[in-house]
């Protein structure tokens, strides 16, 4: 123990990170991240086609778009819904499959990865429906209004079923982990129906999963029932620790805490922007209205996409450009080629899941600190009145510079946005350069073998 404490801090952190990265959970997470790369790229492409009129907001182009490819915008939205709109199912489902397979391979027990995946889907959809305890009985939530539609307990919008999209990734992981652990426990304790050796393996595997599936359904349903009777559910529990954000959003330190939480949660695979923005959206909209009546709020409209997360969460536009022109490893250079166009429109899921960012110790610091740095620059620029206050809410996919120009209705806003992107890349550069060198050495070693 004393000898270990004498090691340099860097070595101790590296050793701890290595052990963390080698855990079964993290390895399954990495597999899940790789599985959504193609989905995120396809979804990003069709999302750009859908939001083109918001990006190029001129009468001539809008008219041209409406009479040409705009005729198919709902089809483009359908493709997006079929990719990013079900990302929680793809990500968490792959995790369940991979996690089950890892236990099967390493513990040599009769776990079937496909059974793990199917049982996860069953368990996850038990939690997706919104229920309430009313008049002594469990009832589906039913809401029909101009702003919200919940039918039969399923909340839906133009992006599809709300809870199976990006907002459901974290709950999906929790449910997937619990599903595999219950499956593993039941099989290890021989809670299964065994068929004769003469029965085809497909049939035998189906029956071996019957008791584990029943146990999973009962346990997940019981947990969900207990939470609903307490006035909440698994999804709503996520919002409780973050409710304090509403009170601090309009202070400089609250502004930075919000940026930090968005990116800290993303590192764990949680769609931080979706969760945190649900609290601050009413505040920034009210502040924007107040700004139009003489107030001077920094946190108004959509400051994150205007000045902070340029190129997507993590402020990664500069990274995407560098991957194309500066990366030496084949992995990063190819990733840069597919990400460069989406990054211009603030879409970077290919990088988040492709580098990857999720559970990647090597890239956690710049992913969190780069947007904090750009946030500080943005806050100082607007609070000092060097840049006009935000009075308009620009579309989130608006490219760098143009978004800041629209938000503040000033050229100074455009300049500030570009400055923020540069500052963010300066934070990123030493880390992404080091990561590129590490991958290059691995590729060279693999080639030499």
Coordinates of C-alpha atoms in Angstrom, one line a residue:
X1 CA 0.0 0.0 0.0
X2 CA 2.8 2.4 0.9
X3 CA 4.6 1.6 -2.3
X4 CA 1.5 2.3 -4.3
X5 CA 1.1 5.7 -2.6
X6 CA 4.6 6.7 -3.7
X7 CA 3.7 6.4 -7.4
X8 CA 3.2 9.7 -9.2
X9 CA -0.4 11.0 -9.1
X10 CA -0.6 10.7 -12.9
X11 CA 0.3 7.0 -12.8
X12 CA -2.2 6.4 -10.0
X13 CA -5.0 8.1 -12.0
X14 CA -4.0 6.2 -15.1
X15 CA -4.1 2.9 -13.2
X16 CA -7.5 3.7 -11.7
X17 CA -8.8 4.8 -15.1
X18 CA -7.4 1.6 -16.7
X19 CA -9.2 -0.6 -14.1
X20 CA -12.4 1.4 -14.7
X21 CA -12.2 1.1 -18.4
X22 CA -11.7 -2.7 -18.1
X23 CA -14.9 -3.3 -16.1
X24 CA -17.6 -5.2 -17.8
X25 CA -20.0 -2.3 -17.5
X26 CA -17.7 0.1 -19.3
X27 CA -16.8 -2.4 -22.0
X28 CA -20.5 -2.9 -22.7
X29 CA -21.0 0.9 -22.7
X30 CA -18.3 1.2 -25.3
X31 CA -20.0 -1.4 -27.5
X32 CA -23.3 0.5 -27.2
X33 CA -21.5 3.7 -28.2
X34 CA -20.1 2.2 -31.4
X35 CA -23.6 0.8 -32.3
X36 CA -25.2 4.2 -32.6
X37 CA -22.5 5.8 -34.8
X38 CA -24.2 4.9 -38.1
X39 CA -27.6 5.8 -36.7
X40 CA -26.5 9.2 -35.5
X41 CA -24.8 10.0 -38.9
X42 CA -27.9 9.1 -40.9
X43 CA -30.1 11.0 -38.5
X44 CA -27.9 14.1 -38.6
X45 CA -28.0 14.2 -42.4
X46 CA -31.8 14.1 -42.6
X47 CA -32.2 16.5 -39.7
X48 CA -30.1 19.1 -41.7
X49 CA -32.4 18.6 -44.7
X50 CA -35.4 19.2 -42.4
X51 CA -34.1 22.4 -40.8
X52 CA -32.6 24.1 -43.9
X53 CA -35.3 26.9 -44.0
X54 CA -34.5 27.8 -40.4
X55 CA -30.8 28.0 -41.2
X56 CA -31.1 30.0 -44.4
X57 CA -34.0 32.2 -43.5
X58 CA -34.5 34.3 -46.6
X59 CA -37.8 34.5 -48.6
X60 CA -36.2 33.4 -51.8
X61 CA -34.7 30.2 -50.4
X62 CA -37.7 29.4 -48.2
X63 CA -39.9 29.6 -51.3
X64 CA -37.4 27.4 -53.3
X65 CA -37.2 24.9 -50.5
X66 CA -41.0 24.7 -50.1
X67 CA -41.5 23.9 -53.8
X68 CA -38.6 21.4 -54.0
X69 CA -37.2 19.2 -51.3
X70 CA -39.4 20.8 -48.7
X71 CA -42.3 18.7 -50.1
X72 CA -40.6 15.7 -48.5
X73 CA -39.7 17.3 -45.1
X74 CA -42.1 15.0 -43.2
X75 CA -40.4 12.1 -44.8
X76 CA -37.0 13.4 -43.7
X77 CA -38.5 13.8 -40.2
X78 CA -39.6 10.2 -40.3
X79 CA -36.1 9.0 -41.1
X80 CA -34.8 11.1 -38.2
X81 CA -37.4 9.6 -35.9
X82 CA -36.3 6.2 -37.0
X83 CA -32.7 6.9 -36.0
X84 CA -32.2 9.5 -33.3
X85 CA -35.8 9.2 -32.2
X86 CA -35.2 5.6 -30.9
X87 CA -31.6 6.1 -29.8
X88 CA -32.4 5.0 -26.2
X89 CA -33.5 1.6 -27.6
X90 CA -30.5 1.2 -29.8
X91 CA -27.9 2.4 -27.2
X92 CA -29.4 0.6 -24.2
X93 CA -30.4 -2.5 -26.2
X94 CA -26.9 -2.9 -27.5
X95 CA -25.6 -2.5 -24.0
X96 CA -27.9 -5.2 -22.7
X97 CA -26.8 -7.6 -25.5
X98 CA -23.1 -6.9 -25.0
X99 CA -23.3 -7.0 -21.2
X100 CA -25.1 -10.4 -21.4
X101 CA -22.5 -11.7 -23.8
X102 CA -19.6 -10.6 -21.6
X103 CA -21.0 -12.5 -18.6
X104 CA -21.7 -15.5 -20.9
X105 CA -18.1 -15.5 -22.1
X106 CA -16.3 -14.7 -18.9
X107 CA -18.4 -16.6 -16.3
X108 CA -19.3 -19.5 -18.6
X109 CA -22.9 -19.5 -17.7
X110 CA -25.9 -20.2 -20.0
X111 CA -26.8 -16.6 -20.8
X112 CA -28.1 -15.9 -24.3
X113 CA -27.3 -12.4 -25.5
X114 CA -30.4 -12.1 -27.6
X115 CA -32.6 -13.1 -24.6
X116 CA -30.9 -10.4 -22.6
X117 CA -31.8 -7.8 -25.4
X118 CA -35.4 -9.0 -25.7
X119 CA -35.9 -9.0 -21.9
X120 CA -34.5 -5.5 -21.7
X121 CA -36.9 -4.2 -24.3
X122 CA -39.8 -5.7 -22.3
X123 CA -38.5 -4.1 -19.1
X124 CA -37.8 -0.7 -20.6
X125 CA -41.3 -0.4 -22.1
X126 CA -42.8 -1.1 -18.7
X127 CA -41.1 2.1 -17.6
X128 CA -41.9 4.2 -20.7
X129 CA -45.7 4.5 -20.2
X130 CA -46.7 7.3 -17.9
X131 CA -49.0 6.2 -15.1
X132 CA -50.7 7.9 -12.1
X133 CA -52.3 6.6 -8.9
X134 CA -55.8 8.0 -9.0
X135 CA -58.8 7.0 -7.0
X136 CA -57.1 3.9 -5.6
X137 CA -56.1 2.5 -9.0
X138 CA -53.3 2.7 -11.6
X139 CA -54.3 4.8 -14.6
X140 CA -52.6 5.9 -17.8
X141 CA -51.8 9.6 -18.2
X142 CA -54.1 11.2 -20.8
X143 CA -53.2 14.7 -21.9
X144 CA -54.5 16.5 -25.1
X145 CA -53.5 20.1 -25.5
X146 CA -51.8 22.4 -28.0
X147 CA -48.4 21.8 -26.4
X148 CA -48.6 18.2 -25.2
X149 CA -50.1 14.9 -26.2
X150 CA -50.1 11.9 -23.9
X151 CA -52.3 9.0 -25.1
X152 CA -52.5 5.7 -23.2
X153 CA -49.6 6.8 -21.1
X154 CA -47.3 7.4 -24.1
X155 CA -46.1 11.0 -24.6
X156 CA -45.6 11.7 -28.3
X157 CA -44.5 14.6 -30.5
X158 CA -43.1 15.1 -34.0
X159 CA -40.0 13.2 -32.9
X160 CA -42.0 10.1 -32.0
X161 CA -42.4 8.6 -28.5
X162 CA -40.7 10.9 -26.2
X163 CA -39.1 8.5 -23.7
X164 CA -37.4 6.2 -26.2
X165 CA -35.3 9.0 -27.7
X166 CA -32.1 10.6 -26.3
X167 CA -33.8 11.5 -23.0
X168 CA -34.3 7.8 -22.2
X169 CA -30.7 6.7 -22.6
X170 CA -29.8 6.9 -18.9
X171 CA -32.9 5.2 -17.7
X172 CA -32.4 2.6 -20.4
X173 CA -28.9 1.9 -19.1
X174 CA -30.2 1.5 -15.5
X175 CA -33.0 -0.9 -16.7
X176 CA -30.6 -2.8 -18.9
X177 CA -28.1 -3.2 -16.1
X178 CA -30.9 -4.4 -13.8
X179 CA -32.3 -6.8 -16.4
X180 CA -29.0 -8.5 -17.0
X181 CA -28.2 -8.8 -13.3
X182 CA -31.6 -10.4 -12.7
X183 CA -31.1 -12.7 -15.7
X184 CA -27.6 -13.6 -14.5
X185 CA -28.9 -14.3 -10.9
X186 CA -31.7 -16.6 -12.0
X187 CA -29.5 -18.6 -14.3
X188 CA -26.7 -18.9 -11.8
X189 CA -29.2 -20.2 -9.2
X190 CA -30.7 -22.6 -11.8
X191 CA -34.1 -20.8 -12.0
X192 CA -34.8 -22.0 -15.5
X193 CA -36.7 -24.6 -17.5
X194 CA -34.3 -27.1 -19.0
X195 CA -35.3 -29.0 -22.1
X196 CA -34.0 -32.4 -23.3
X197 CA -30.8 -32.4 -25.4
X198 CA -32.9 -33.4 -28.4
X199 CA -34.8 -30.1 -28.4
X200 CA -33.5 -27.6 -30.9
X201 CA -31.3 -24.9 -29.3
X202 CA -33.6 -22.1 -30.3
X203 CA -36.6 -23.7 -28.5
X204 CA -34.5 -24.6 -25.5
X205 CA -33.2 -21.0 -25.2
X206 CA -36.7 -19.6 -25.3
X207 CA -37.9 -21.8 -22.5
X208 CA -34.7 -21.1 -20.5
X209 CA -35.6 -17.4 -20.5
X210 CA -39.2 -17.9 -19.4
X211 CA -38.6 -17.8 -15.6
X212 CA -35.9 -15.0 -15.8
X213 CA -38.3 -12.9 -18.0
X214 CA -41.1 -13.4 -15.5
X215 CA -38.8 -12.3 -12.6
X216 CA -37.7 -9.2 -14.5
X217 CA -41.2 -8.2 -15.4
X218 CA -42.4 -8.6 -11.8
X219 CA -39.4 -6.7 -10.3
X220 CA -39.5 -3.8 -12.8
X221 CA -43.3 -3.5 -12.6
X222 CA -43.1 -3.5 -8.8
X223 CA -40.5 -0.8 -8.7
X224 CA -42.5 1.3 -11.2
X225 CA -45.8 0.7 -9.2
X226 CA -44.1 1.8 -5.9
X227 CA -42.8 5.0 -7.5
X228 CA -46.1 5.8 -9.2
X229 CA -48.0 5.4 -6.0
X230 CA -45.5 7.8 -4.4
X231 CA -46.3 10.3 -7.1
X232 CA -43.4 9.8 -9.5
X233 CA -41.7 7.2 -11.7
X234 CA -38.2 6.3 -12.8
X235 CA -38.0 9.0 -15.4
X236 CA -39.2 11.8 -13.2
X237 CA -36.7 10.8 -10.5
X238 CA -34.0 12.1 -12.8
X239 CA -35.4 15.6 -12.6
X240 CA -35.5 15.8 -8.8
X241 CA -31.7 16.5 -8.2
X242 CA -31.7 19.2 -10.9
X243 CA -34.8 21.2 -9.9
X244 CA -32.6 23.8 -8.1
X245 CA -31.3 25.0 -11.5
X246 CA -34.4 27.2 -11.9
X247 CA -33.3 29.4 -9.0
X248 CA -29.7 30.0 -10.1
X249 CA -29.9 30.0 -13.9
X250 CA -29.6 33.8 -14.3
X251 CA -26.4 34.3 -12.2
X252 CA -22.9 34.0 -13.6
X253 CA -22.0 31.0 -11.4
X254 CA -25.4 29.4 -12.2
X255 CA -24.7 29.9 -15.9
X256 CA -21.5 28.0 -15.6
X257 CA -23.0 25.3 -13.4
X258 CA -25.7 24.7 -16.0
X259 CA -23.0 24.3 -18.7
X260 CA -21.0 21.9 -16.4
X261 CA -24.0 19.7 -15.6
X262 CA -25.0 19.4 -19.3
X263 CA -21.6 18.1 -20.2
X264 CA -20.9 16.1 -17.0
X265 CA -24.2 14.2 -17.6
X266 CA -23.4 13.6 -21.3
X267 CA -20.2 11.9 -20.2
X268 CA -22.3 9.4 -18.4
X269 CA -24.4 8.8 -21.4
X270 CA -27.2 11.0 -20.1
X271 CA -28.6 13.6 -22.6
X272 CA -27.8 16.5 -20.3
X273 CA -29.1 19.2 -22.7
X274 CA -32.5 17.7 -22.8
X275 CA -32.8 17.2 -19.1
X276 CA -31.3 20.5 -17.9
X277 CA -33.1 22.6 -20.6
X278 CA -36.5 21.4 -19.4
X279 CA -35.8 23.5 -16.3
X280 CA -34.2 26.6 -17.8
X281 CA -36.3 27.0 -21.0
X282 CA -39.1 29.0 -19.2
X283 CA -36.4 31.2 -17.6
X284 CA -34.5 32.0 -20.8
X285 CA -37.7 32.7 -22.7
X286 CA -39.0 35.1 -20.0
X287 CA -35.5 36.8 -19.9
X288 CA -35.6 37.2 -23.7
X289 CA -39.0 38.9 -23.5
X290 CA -37.6 41.1 -20.7
X291 CA -34.6 42.0 -22.8
X292 CA -36.9 43.3 -25.5
X293 CA -38.4 45.6 -22.9
X294 CA -35.2 47.1 -21.6
X295 CA -33.7 44.4 -19.3
X296 CA -30.2 43.0 -19.7
X297 CA -30.1 39.2 -19.1
X298 CA -27.2 37.2 -20.3
X299 CA -29.0 33.9 -20.0
X300 CA -31.8 34.5 -22.5
X301 CA -33.1 33.0 -25.7
X302 CA -30.7 30.2 -26.7
X303 CA -27.2 31.2 -25.5
X304 CA -25.8 27.7 -25.5
X305 CA -26.2 27.0 -29.2
X306 CA -25.4 30.7 -30.1
X307 CA -22.1 30.9 -28.2
X308 CA -21.2 27.9 -26.1
X309 CA -21.8 24.5 -27.6
X310 CA -20.8 25.5 -31.1
X311 CA -20.4 22.3 -33.1
X312 CA -22.6 20.4 -30.6
X313 CA -22.2 19.5 -27.0
X314 CA -18.6 19.9 -25.9
X315 CA -18.1 22.9 -28.3
X316 CA -16.5 20.5 -30.8
X317 CA -16.6 22.4 -34.1
X318 CA -12.9 23.1 -34.0
X319 CA -12.3 19.4 -33.1
X320 CA -14.2 18.3 -36.2
X321 CA -12.3 20.6 -38.5
X322 CA -8.9 19.5 -36.9
X323 CA -9.8 15.8 -37.3
X324 CA -10.0 16.4 -41.1
X325 CA -6.9 18.5 -41.6
X326 CA -4.7 17.6 -38.6
X327 CA -5.4 14.1 -37.3
X328 CA -2.9 11.4 -38.2
X329 CA -4.7 8.3 -37.0
X330 CA -6.9 6.7 -39.5
X331 CA -9.8 6.3 -37.0
X332 CA -10.0 10.0 -36.2
X333 CA -9.4 11.2 -39.7
X334 CA -12.2 9.0 -41.1
X335 CA -14.5 10.1 -38.2
X336 CA -13.7 13.7 -39.0
X337 CA -14.8 13.3 -42.6
X338 CA -18.3 12.1 -41.6
X339 CA -18.7 14.6 -38.8
X340 CA -17.4 17.8 -40.4
X341 CA -20.7 18.7 -42.1
X342 CA -23.0 17.8 -39.2
X343 CA -20.7 19.8 -36.8
X344 CA -21.3 23.0 -38.9
X345 CA -24.9 22.7 -37.9
X346 CA -24.2 21.9 -34.2
X347 CA -24.8 18.2 -34.5
X348 CA -22.0 16.0 -33.1
X349 CA -23.5 12.7 -32.0
X350 CA -21.0 10.9 -34.3
X351 CA -18.2 12.4 -32.2
X352 CA -19.9 11.8 -28.8
X353 CA -20.4 8.1 -29.6
X354 CA -17.6 7.7 -32.1
X355 CA -14.5 9.1 -30.4
X356 CA -16.2 8.2 -28.0
X357 CA -16.9 10.8 -25.3
X358 CA -19.1 8.7 -23.1
X359 CA -17.1 7.1 -20.3
X360 CA -13.8 8.1 -22.0
X361 CA -11.5 9.3 -19.2
X362 CA -9.0 10.7 -21.8
X363 CA -11.5 13.2 -23.2
X364 CA -13.7 14.1 -20.2
X365 CA -11.7 17.2 -19.2
X366 CA -11.8 19.0 -22.5
X367 CA -15.4 17.9 -23.1
X368 CA -16.4 19.6 -19.9
X369 CA -13.9 22.5 -19.8
X370 CA -14.1 23.7 -23.4
X371 CA -17.7 24.8 -23.2
X372 CA -17.0 26.3 -19.8
X373 CA -14.3 28.4 -21.4
X374 CA -16.5 29.5 -24.2
X375 CA -19.3 30.2 -21.7
X376 CA -17.0 32.5 -19.7
X377 CA -16.1 34.4 -22.9
X378 CA -19.7 34.7 -23.9
X379 CA -20.8 35.8 -20.4
X380 CA -18.1 38.5 -20.2
X381 CA -18.9 39.7 -23.7
X382 CA -22.6 40.2 -23.1
X383 CA -22.5 41.2 -19.4
X384 CA -19.9 43.9 -20.1
X385 CA -22.1 45.3 -22.9
X386 CA -19.4 44.9 -25.5
X387 CA -21.9 42.6 -27.3
X388 CA -25.6 43.4 -27.4
X389 CA -28.0 41.3 -25.2
X390 CA -29.8 38.4 -26.7
X391 CA -33.2 39.4 -28.1
X392 CA -34.0 36.6 -30.6
X393 CA -34.0 32.9 -30.3
X394 CA -32.1 31.5 -33.4
X395 CA -32.7 28.0 -34.6
X396 CA -30.3 25.7 -32.8
X397 CA -28.7 24.2 -36.0
X398 CA -27.6 27.7 -37.2
X399 CA -23.8 27.7 -38.1
X400 CA -21.1 29.5 -36.1
X401 CA -21.3 33.3 -36.3
X402 CA -24.7 33.4 -38.0
X403 CA -26.3 32.1 -34.8
X404 CA -24.7 34.8 -32.7
X405 CA -25.6 37.4 -35.3
X406 CA -29.3 36.4 -35.2
X407 CA -29.5 36.0 -31.4
X408 CA -28.2 39.5 -30.7
X409 CA -29.2 41.1 -34.1
X410 CA -25.6 42.5 -34.3
X411 CA -22.3 41.8 -36.0
X412 CA -20.7 41.8 -32.6
X413 CA -22.7 38.7 -31.7
X414 CA -21.3 36.9 -34.8
X415 CA -17.7 37.9 -33.8
X416 CA -18.3 36.7 -30.2
X417 CA -19.5 33.3 -31.4
X418 CA -16.4 32.8 -33.6
X419 CA -14.2 33.9 -30.7
X420 CA -15.9 31.4 -28.4
X421 CA -15.4 28.6 -30.9
X422 CA -11.7 29.4 -31.1
X423 CA -11.3 29.5 -27.3
X424 CA -13.0 26.1 -27.0
X425 CA -10.7 24.6 -29.6
X426 CA -7.6 25.9 -27.8
X427 CA -8.8 24.0 -24.7
X428 CA -9.4 20.9 -26.8
X429 CA -6.2 20.9 -28.9
X430 CA -3.6 19.3 -26.5
X431 CA -6.1 16.6 -25.5
X432 CA -7.3 15.6 -28.9
X433 CA -3.7 15.8 -30.2
X434 CA -2.5 13.4 -27.5
X435 CA -5.5 11.1 -28.1
X436 CA -4.7 11.1 -31.8
X437 CA -1.1 10.1 -31.1
X438 CA -2.2 7.3 -28.8
X439 CA -4.5 5.9 -31.5
X440 CA -1.8 6.3 -34.1
X441 CA 0.6 4.2 -32.1
X442 CA -2.0 1.5 -31.6
X443 CA -2.7 1.4 -35.3
X444 CA 1.0 1.2 -36.1
X445 CA 1.5 -1.6 -33.6
X446 CA -1.5 -3.5 -35.1
X447 CA 0.0 -3.1 -38.6
X448 CA 3.4 -4.3 -37.5
X449 CA 1.9 -7.5 -36.1

